[in-house]
Coordinates of C-alpha atoms and ligand atoms in Angstrom, one line a residue:
M1 CA 29.4 -14.4 -2.2
F2 CA 30.3 -11.7 0.3
G3 CA 30.5 -12.5 3.9
L4 CA 32.7 -13.4 6.9
F5 CA 33.8 -17.0 7.1
R6 CA 34.4 -17.6 10.8
K7 CA 35.5 -21.0 11.9
S8 CA 32.8 -22.9 13.8
P9 CA 33.7 -24.4 17.3
E10 CA 33.4 -27.9 15.7
Q11 CA 35.9 -27.0 13.0
Q12 CA 38.2 -25.6 15.7
A13 CA 37.9 -28.8 17.7
Q14 CA 38.7 -30.8 14.5
D15 CA 41.8 -28.8 13.8
E16 CA 43.0 -29.2 17.4
A17 CA 42.5 -33.0 17.3
K18 CA 44.3 -33.4 14.0
I19 CA 47.3 -31.3 15.2
Q20 CA 47.5 -33.3 18.4
A21 CA 47.2 -36.7 16.7
S22 CA 49.9 -35.8 14.1
L23 CA 52.4 -35.1 16.9
S24 CA 52.8 -38.6 18.2
K25 CA 56.4 -38.9 16.8
T26 CA 57.4 -35.6 18.2
R27 CA 55.8 -36.5 21.6
Q28 CA 58.0 -39.6 21.7
G29 CA 61.2 -37.6 20.9
F30 CA 62.9 -34.9 22.9
F31 CA 59.6 -33.4 24.0
G32 CA 58.7 -36.8 25.5
R33 CA 61.9 -36.6 27.5
I34 CA 60.9 -33.1 28.6
S35 CA 57.5 -34.5 29.7
T36 CA 59.4 -37.1 31.7
L37 CA 61.5 -34.4 33.5
F38 CA 58.2 -33.0 34.8
Q39 CA 57.1 -36.3 36.2
A40 CA 59.8 -36.2 38.8
N41 CA 58.9 -35.3 42.4
E42 CA 60.8 -32.0 42.5
I43 CA 62.6 -29.5 40.3
T44 CA 66.4 -29.4 40.9
D45 CA 69.3 -27.6 39.3
D46 CA 69.7 -30.7 37.1
T47 CA 66.2 -30.2 35.8
W48 CA 67.0 -26.8 34.5
T49 CA 70.2 -28.0 32.8
E50 CA 68.5 -31.0 31.3
L51 CA 65.6 -28.9 30.1
E52 CA 67.9 -26.5 28.4
E53 CA 69.7 -29.3 26.6
L54 CA 66.5 -31.1 25.6
L55 CA 65.0 -27.9 24.2
I56 CA 68.1 -27.3 22.1
Q57 CA 68.0 -30.9 20.8
A58 CA 64.3 -30.5 20.1
D59 CA 65.3 -27.9 17.4
L60 CA 64.4 -24.7 19.3
G61 CA 67.8 -23.2 18.6
V62 CA 70.3 -22.3 21.4
N63 CA 69.1 -18.7 22.0
T64 CA 65.5 -19.6 22.2
A65 CA 66.1 -22.5 24.5
L66 CA 68.1 -20.3 26.9
E67 CA 65.5 -17.6 26.8
V68 CA 62.7 -20.1 27.6
V69 CA 64.6 -21.5 30.5
E70 CA 65.4 -18.1 31.9
K71 CA 61.9 -16.8 31.6
L72 CA 60.5 -20.0 33.2
Q73 CA 62.9 -19.7 36.1
A74 CA 62.0 -16.1 36.6
R75 CA 58.3 -17.0 36.5
V76 CA 58.7 -19.9 39.0
K77 CA 60.4 -17.5 41.4
K78 CA 58.0 -14.7 41.0
E79 CA 54.9 -16.8 41.3
N80 CA 56.5 -19.0 43.9
L81 CA 55.6 -22.2 42.0
K82 CA 56.4 -25.2 44.0
R83 CA 54.5 -28.1 42.5
V84 CA 56.1 -29.8 39.5
E85 CA 52.8 -29.7 37.5
D86 CA 52.6 -25.9 38.0
V87 CA 56.1 -25.5 36.5
R88 CA 55.1 -27.8 33.6
A89 CA 52.1 -25.6 33.0
A90 CA 54.3 -22.5 33.1
L91 CA 56.7 -24.1 30.6
K92 CA 53.7 -24.7 28.2
A93 CA 52.7 -21.0 28.6
E94 CA 56.2 -19.9 27.7
L95 CA 56.3 -22.1 24.7
V96 CA 52.8 -20.9 23.5
S97 CA 54.0 -17.3 23.9
L98 CA 56.8 -18.0 21.4
L99 CA 54.2 -18.8 18.9
A100 CA 51.8 -15.9 19.7
Y101 CA 51.2 -14.2 16.5
P102 CA 48.0 -12.1 15.9
P103 CA 45.1 -14.5 15.0
F104 CA 44.9 -15.6 11.4
T105 CA 41.9 -13.8 10.0
S106 CA 43.0 -12.5 6.7
L107 CA 41.3 -15.4 4.8
E108 CA 38.1 -14.7 6.7
E109 CA 37.7 -11.1 5.7
P110 CA 34.8 -10.3 3.4
R111 CA 36.0 -9.8 -0.2
M112 CA 34.7 -10.4 -3.6
L113 CA 37.7 -12.6 -4.4
T114 CA 40.5 -13.7 -2.0
V115 CA 43.7 -14.6 -3.8
V116 CA 46.3 -16.9 -2.2
L117 CA 49.7 -17.6 -3.7
I118 CA 51.4 -20.8 -2.8
V119 CA 55.2 -20.9 -3.1
G120 CA 57.8 -23.6 -2.3
V121 CA 60.0 -26.2 -3.8
N122 CA 58.7 -29.4 -5.5
G123 CA 58.7 -32.3 -3.1
S124 CA 57.8 -30.3 -0.1
G125 CA 54.1 -31.3 -0.4
K126 CA 53.1 -28.2 -2.3
T127 CA 50.5 -29.8 -4.7
T128 CA 48.9 -31.9 -1.9
S129 CA 48.8 -28.8 0.3
I130 CA 47.1 -26.7 -2.4
A131 CA 44.4 -29.4 -2.7
K132 CA 44.0 -29.7 1.1
L133 CA 43.7 -25.9 1.5
A134 CA 41.1 -25.9 -1.3
K135 CA 39.1 -28.6 0.4
Y136 CA 39.5 -27.0 3.8
Y137 CA 37.7 -23.8 2.6
K138 CA 35.3 -25.7 0.3
N139 CA 34.2 -27.6 3.4
R140 CA 33.6 -24.3 5.0
G141 CA 31.2 -23.3 2.2
R142 CA 33.4 -21.3 -0.1
K143 CA 33.7 -21.6 -3.9
V144 CA 37.4 -22.2 -4.6
V145 CA 39.3 -22.3 -7.9
L146 CA 42.9 -23.3 -8.5
A147 CA 45.3 -21.8 -11.0
A148 CA 48.1 -24.1 -12.3
A149 CA 50.7 -21.4 -12.7
D150 CA 53.7 -23.6 -12.2
T151 CA 54.1 -24.0 -15.9
F152 CA 57.8 -24.8 -15.7
R153 CA 57.0 -28.5 -15.1
A154 CA 54.4 -30.3 -17.2
A155 CA 53.9 -32.7 -14.4
A156 CA 53.0 -29.9 -12.0
I157 CA 50.0 -29.0 -14.2
D158 CA 48.8 -32.6 -14.4
Q159 CA 49.1 -33.1 -10.7
I160 CA 47.1 -30.0 -9.9
K161 CA 44.4 -31.1 -12.3
I162 CA 44.2 -34.6 -10.8
W163 CA 44.0 -33.2 -7.3
G164 CA 41.4 -30.6 -8.3
E165 CA 39.2 -33.4 -9.5
R166 CA 39.8 -35.4 -6.4
V167 CA 38.7 -32.6 -4.1
G168 CA 36.1 -31.3 -6.4
V169 CA 37.4 -27.8 -7.3
E170 CA 37.9 -26.4 -10.8
V171 CA 41.4 -25.8 -12.1
V172 CA 42.4 -23.1 -14.6
A173 CA 45.4 -24.3 -16.6
Q174 CA 47.3 -23.7 -19.9
A175 CA 49.9 -25.7 -21.7
P176 CA 53.3 -26.4 -20.2
G177 CA 55.6 -23.5 -20.8
A178 CA 52.8 -20.9 -20.9
D179 CA 53.4 -17.5 -19.3
P180 CA 52.4 -17.9 -15.6
G181 CA 51.2 -14.3 -15.6
A182 CA 48.7 -15.2 -18.4
V183 CA 47.5 -18.2 -16.5
V184 CA 46.8 -16.1 -13.4
F185 CA 45.2 -13.4 -15.4
D186 CA 42.8 -16.0 -16.9
A187 CA 42.2 -17.6 -13.6
I188 CA 41.2 -14.3 -12.0
R189 CA 38.9 -13.4 -14.8
A190 CA 37.3 -16.9 -14.7
S191 CA 36.9 -16.7 -10.9
Q192 CA 35.3 -13.3 -11.1
E193 CA 33.1 -14.0 -14.1
S194 CA 32.1 -17.5 -15.2
R195 CA 33.1 -19.4 -12.1
K196 CA 31.9 -16.9 -9.5
A197 CA 34.6 -18.1 -7.1
E198 CA 35.4 -16.5 -3.7
M199 CA 38.9 -17.9 -3.3
L200 CA 41.6 -18.4 -5.9
I201 CA 44.6 -20.5 -4.9
V202 CA 47.6 -20.1 -7.2
D203 CA 50.3 -22.7 -7.6
T204 CA 53.6 -21.1 -8.6
A205 CA 57.0 -22.4 -9.8
G206 CA 59.0 -24.1 -7.2
R207 CA 62.2 -24.0 -9.2
L208 CA 63.5 -22.2 -12.2
H209 CA 66.9 -22.1 -13.9
T210 CA 68.1 -19.4 -11.5
K211 CA 67.0 -17.7 -8.3
Y212 CA 66.8 -14.5 -10.3
N213 CA 64.4 -16.0 -12.8
L214 CA 62.3 -17.3 -9.9
M215 CA 62.2 -13.9 -8.3
K216 CA 61.2 -12.2 -11.5
E217 CA 58.5 -14.7 -12.2
L218 CA 57.0 -14.5 -8.7
E219 CA 57.1 -10.8 -8.9
K220 CA 55.2 -10.8 -12.2
V221 CA 52.6 -13.2 -10.8
R222 CA 52.1 -10.9 -7.8
A223 CA 51.8 -7.9 -10.1
V224 CA 49.1 -9.5 -12.2
C225 CA 47.2 -10.3 -9.0
A226 CA 47.6 -6.8 -7.7
R227 CA 46.4 -5.2 -10.9
Q228 CA 43.3 -7.2 -11.1
V229 CA 42.2 -7.6 -7.5
H230 CA 42.4 -5.0 -4.7
N231 CA 45.2 -5.8 -2.3
A232 CA 45.9 -9.1 -3.9
P233 CA 47.6 -11.5 -3.2
H234 CA 46.0 -11.5 0.2
E235 CA 48.3 -14.2 1.5
T236 CA 51.5 -15.7 0.1
L237 CA 52.0 -19.1 1.8
L238 CA 55.3 -20.9 1.7
V239 CA 55.2 -24.7 1.9
L240 CA 57.9 -26.3 4.0
D241 CA 58.5 -30.0 4.8
A242 CA 58.8 -30.5 8.5
T243 CA 60.9 -33.6 8.1
T244 CA 63.8 -31.7 6.5
G245 CA 64.5 -29.8 9.7
Q246 CA 67.1 -27.0 9.4
N247 CA 67.1 -27.5 5.7
A248 CA 63.5 -26.2 5.7
I249 CA 64.8 -23.0 7.3
S250 CA 67.4 -22.4 4.7
Q251 CA 64.9 -23.1 1.9
A252 CA 62.6 -20.5 3.6
K253 CA 65.3 -17.9 3.6
H254 CA 65.9 -18.5 -0.1
F255 CA 62.2 -17.9 -0.8
K256 CA 61.9 -15.0 1.5
D257 CA 64.6 -13.2 -0.5
S258 CA 62.6 -13.8 -3.7
V259 CA 59.1 -13.0 -2.6
Q260 CA 57.2 -11.6 0.3
V261 CA 56.0 -14.5 2.4
S262 CA 53.1 -14.0 4.8
G263 CA 52.8 -17.4 6.3
I264 CA 54.0 -21.0 6.3
I265 CA 52.2 -24.3 5.5
L266 CA 54.3 -26.9 7.3
T267 CA 53.7 -30.3 5.8
K268 CA 54.4 -33.8 7.2
L269 CA 54.1 -32.9 10.8
D270 CA 53.0 -36.5 11.3
G271 CA 56.2 -37.8 9.7
T272 CA 58.7 -36.2 12.0
A273 CA 59.9 -36.4 15.6
K274 CA 61.2 -32.8 15.2
G275 CA 58.0 -30.8 15.5
G276 CA 60.2 -28.3 17.4
I277 CA 61.0 -26.9 14.0
V278 CA 57.9 -24.8 14.4
F279 CA 59.6 -22.7 17.0
A280 CA 62.7 -22.3 14.9
I281 CA 60.6 -21.2 11.9
E282 CA 58.9 -18.5 14.0
Q283 CA 62.0 -17.4 15.7
E284 CA 64.4 -17.4 12.8
L285 CA 62.1 -16.2 10.0
G286 CA 59.6 -14.2 11.9
V287 CA 56.9 -15.7 9.7
P288 CA 53.9 -17.5 11.3
V289 CA 53.0 -21.1 10.6
R290 CA 49.4 -20.9 9.4
F291 CA 48.5 -24.4 8.4
V292 CA 50.0 -27.9 9.0
G293 CA 49.8 -31.1 7.0
T294 CA 48.9 -33.9 9.3
G295 CA 48.9 -36.9 6.9
E296 CA 48.6 -37.9 3.3
K297 CA 44.8 -37.8 2.9
P298 CA 43.1 -34.6 1.6
D299 CA 41.5 -34.0 5.0
D300 CA 44.8 -34.4 6.9
F301 CA 45.2 -30.6 7.2
A302 CA 44.6 -28.1 9.9
E303 CA 44.9 -24.4 10.7
F304 CA 47.8 -24.1 13.1
D305 CA 46.9 -23.5 16.7
P306 CA 49.7 -22.7 19.2
V307 CA 47.9 -24.0 22.3
A308 CA 46.9 -27.3 20.6
F309 CA 50.4 -27.7 19.3
V310 CA 52.1 -27.2 22.7
N311 CA 49.6 -29.5 24.3
G312 CA 50.3 -32.0 21.5
I313 CA 54.1 -32.0 22.0
L314 CA 54.1 -32.2 25.8
D315 CA 51.2 -34.5 26.7
Ligands
GDP401 P1 55.1 -31.4 -4.4 O1 56.2 -32.0 -5.4 O2 55.8 -30.4 -3.5 O3 53.9 -30.8 -5.1 O4 54.7 -32.5 -3.5 P2 53.4 -33.4 -3.4 O5 52.3 -32.6 -3.0 O6 53.3 -34.3 -4.6 O7 53.8 -34.3 -2.1 C1 55.0 -35.1 -2.0 C2 54.8 -36.3 -1.1 O8 54.5 -35.8 0.2 C3 53.5 -37.1 -1.5 O9 53.8 -38.5 -1.3 C4 52.5 -36.7 -0.4 O10 51.5 -37.7 -0.1 C5 53.4 -36.4 0.8 N1 52.8 -35.5 1.7 C6 52.4 -34.2 1.5 N2 51.9 -33.6 2.6 C7 52.0 -34.6 3.6 C8 51.7 -34.6 5.0 O11 51.2 -33.6 5.6 N3 51.9 -35.8 5.7 C9 52.5 -36.9 5.0 N4 52.7 -38.0 5.8 N5 52.8 -36.9 3.7 C10 52.5 -35.7 3.0

């Protein structure tokens, strides 16, 4: 019940393989053209111009694209890199450094009960991601419970129940329209007492009548968590759909105004050629991508890894 849940090397390798496999569309898009640039015999002035343009088109954002090219040029000069493959490796290192957040360990810390809030709009892949996250930690030996606290939509409760059954974790739910705070209160009690769970994942409303209502509701849910469990919620993860591109960024800004977001679950990485959105998320929101959805099945999910990601987009 009380212990550190470190990822094994096998699990790390699985995560890396899933990330890389899910990026085939992105690899064939603008990043594919970047890879082609580095198959030439030499680096010319045109290479730099093209690289800059392609990075912008790949969704890095103008400022970030310019910064990457400037840093790369400086590095090439300083380290006197002549071979095209060395420049390519240096580009990868620059891209990885854009994603270099402190390692994600907060869900591995020993606690009696770890509480994770999931926020995001309906349609982003929120329900599927909750089930995948539950399965991910269940596979790593943890007892997980889900709380169906998106009581605004009856369908949301049903879907969580169906997915809970599918991945073999218990769901605490009440009737549609119930007070989400009460659902969370019950779920925490059940996790601590009868269910003896180590991780509680809470689904929250993706949409209410107004942004103000949404903010109030999410605040209330947070307050219930904080009152019952020390330092809870330990993570608040926002689910974003990678296929919606810049729209995902504006959605994220909307949520960030309403609730403290500690990380992103980026879904449908397999369904987009614009995996470059990962860089824009980190740069524009300052929030790390922590997990990615890599397909529709419950196991199509991985903890985000910057090196695997960059290798995946540029191989
Ligand atoms: P919700 O309304 O936000 O709860 O969305 P759902 O979890 O029901 O997902 C909406 C759709 O997106 C479903 O058809 C899912 O199968 C699909 N989906 C979710 N995550 C992924 C993913 O990582 N990859 C792919 N290809 N589809 C996904």
